[in-house]
mmCIF file of C-alpha atoms in Angstrom:
data_model
loop_
_atom_site.group_PDB
_atom_site.id
_atom_site.type_symbol
_atom_site.label_atom_id
_atom_site.label_comp_id
_atom_site.label_asym_id
_atom_site.label_seq_id
_atom_site.Cartn_x
_atom_site.Cartn_y
_atom_site.Cartn_z
ATOM 1 C CA MET A 1 5.025 -11.097 -25.185
ATOM 2 C CA ALA A 2 1.346 -11.945 -25.246
ATOM 3 C CA LYS A 3 -0.962 -9.716 -23.234
ATOM 4 C CA THR A 4 -2.319 -12.698 -21.315
ATOM 5 C CA LYS A 5 1.107 -13.304 -19.742
ATOM 6 C CA ARG A 6 1.697 -9.751 -18.464
ATOM 7 C CA GLY A 7 1.459 -9.401 -14.711
ATOM 8 C CA LYS A 8 0.895 -13.114 -14.193
ATOM 9 C CA GLY A 9 2.950 -13.037 -10.985
ATOM 10 C CA LEU A 10 0.404 -10.680 -9.434
ATOM 11 C CA TRP A 11 -2.429 -13.158 -9.882
ATOM 12 C CA ASN A 12 -1.071 -15.316 -7.046
ATOM 13 C CA THR A 13 -0.639 -12.474 -4.532
ATOM 14 C CA PRO A 14 -3.474 -11.470 -2.189
ATOM 15 C CA SER A 15 -5.796 -8.923 -3.830
ATOM 16 C CA LYS A 16 -3.589 -9.148 -6.933
ATOM 17 C CA GLY A 17 -0.950 -6.944 -5.294
ATOM 18 C CA ARG A 18 -3.328 -4.138 -4.388
ATOM 19 C CA GLY A 19 -3.868 -2.549 -1.015
ATOM 20 C CA THR A 20 -3.378 0.639 0.982
ATOM 21 C CA CYS A 21 0.065 2.220 0.905
ATOM 22 C CA PRO A 22 1.367 2.524 4.492
ATOM 23 C CA VAL A 23 3.283 5.753 3.745
ATOM 24 C CA CYS A 24 0.886 7.934 1.729
ATOM 25 C CA LEU A 25 -2.296 5.968 2.626
ATOM 26 C CA SER A 26 -3.510 5.798 -0.986
ATOM 27 C CA THR A 27 -6.210 3.144 -1.263
ATOM 28 C CA ARG A 28 -6.627 0.360 -3.850
ATOM 29 C CA ILE A 29 -3.142 0.917 -5.277
ATOM 30 C CA LYS A 30 -0.552 -1.654 -6.338
ATOM 31 C CA LEU A 31 2.091 -2.309 -3.686
ATOM 32 C CA LEU A 32 4.912 -3.633 -5.827
ATOM 33 C CA TYR A 33 7.916 -1.734 -4.478
ATOM 34 C CA SER A 34 9.785 -1.973 -1.200
ATOM 35 C CA ALA A 35 11.232 0.764 0.951
ATOM 36 C CA THR A 36 13.509 0.014 3.902
ATOM 37 C CA ASN A 37 13.106 1.739 7.221
ATOM 38 C CA SER A 38 15.933 2.608 9.610
ATOM 39 C CA ASP A 39 15.794 -0.888 11.185
ATOM 40 C CA GLY A 40 16.479 -2.440 7.785
ATOM 41 C CA ASN A 41 13.024 -4.007 7.469
ATOM 42 C CA PRO A 42 11.387 -3.762 4.031
ATOM 43 C CA VAL A 43 7.938 -2.186 3.718
ATOM 44 C CA LYS A 44 5.742 -2.760 0.639
ATOM 45 C CA VAL A 45 4.840 0.650 -0.836
ATOM 46 C CA CYS A 46 3.367 2.150 -4.016
ATOM 47 C CA LYS A 47 5.379 3.499 -6.952
ATOM 48 C CA LYS A 48 5.390 7.127 -5.838
ATOM 49 C CA CYS A 49 6.614 6.170 -2.344
ATOM 50 C CA SER A 50 9.312 3.784 -3.586
ATOM 51 C CA SER A 51 12.036 6.414 -3.262
ATOM 52 C CA VAL A 52 11.229 7.635 0.264
ATOM 53 C CA SER A 53 13.965 7.971 2.848
ATOM 54 C CA ALA A 54 14.324 5.647 5.820
ATOM 55 C CA LYS A 55 13.044 8.373 8.139
ATOM 56 C CA THR A 56 9.811 8.639 6.148
ATOM 57 C CA ALA A 57 9.468 4.854 5.968
ATOM 58 C CA ASP A 58 9.628 4.761 9.781
ATOM 59 C CA LYS A 59 6.343 6.696 9.851
ATOM 60 C CA ALA A 60 4.571 3.941 7.889
ATOM 61 C CA VAL A 61 1.242 2.946 9.379
ATOM 62 C CA SER A 62 0.119 -0.675 9.676
ATOM 63 C CA THR A 63 -2.718 -1.170 7.183
ATOM 64 C CA VAL A 64 -3.310 -4.886 7.730
ATOM 65 C CA ASN A 65 -6.799 -4.625 9.226
ATOM 66 C CA LEU A 66 -7.760 -1.393 7.487
ATOM 67 C CA GLY A 67 -10.698 -1.612 5.090
ATOM 68 C CA PHE A 68 -11.779 0.588 2.239
ATOM 69 C CA ARG A 69 -15.412 1.214 3.064
ATOM 70 C CA GLY A 70 -17.831 1.621 5.915
ATOM 71 C CA LYS A 71 -16.722 1.997 9.519
ATOM 72 C CA LEU A 72 -13.064 1.342 8.759
ATOM 73 C CA ARG A 73 -12.979 4.285 6.313
ATOM 74 C CA ARG A 74 -13.220 6.629 9.327
ATOM 75 C CA LYS A 75 -10.027 5.094 10.748
ATOM 76 C CA LEU A 76 -8.228 5.831 7.484
ATOM 77 C CA ASN A 77 -9.302 9.477 7.570
ATOM 78 C CA ARG A 78 -8.033 9.793 11.160
ATOM 79 C CA LEU A 79 -4.694 8.264 10.183
ATOM 80 C CA LYS A 80 -4.353 10.661 7.253
ATOM 81 C CA ARG A 81 -4.796 13.618 9.585
ATOM 82 C CA THR A 82 -2.115 12.391 11.999
ATOM 83 C CA VAL A 83 0.484 11.519 9.331
#
């Protein structure tokens, strides 16, 4: 397979599949895997959190409006302390 074709499906996703993991709160990481919580809803997580239990996936934090820099970085640090 040519190197130009690898990961082509990620080019169409927002931010090329990268974001903040809602379980471990790692920033700028690829969210390619899904973990299901106790309600049966899938949550997009990073590779190291792909095998978490449903109880841990319930503690996932919404990272939709969370930024990487500036004022929103303080919110991330507060969330890390509470999780």
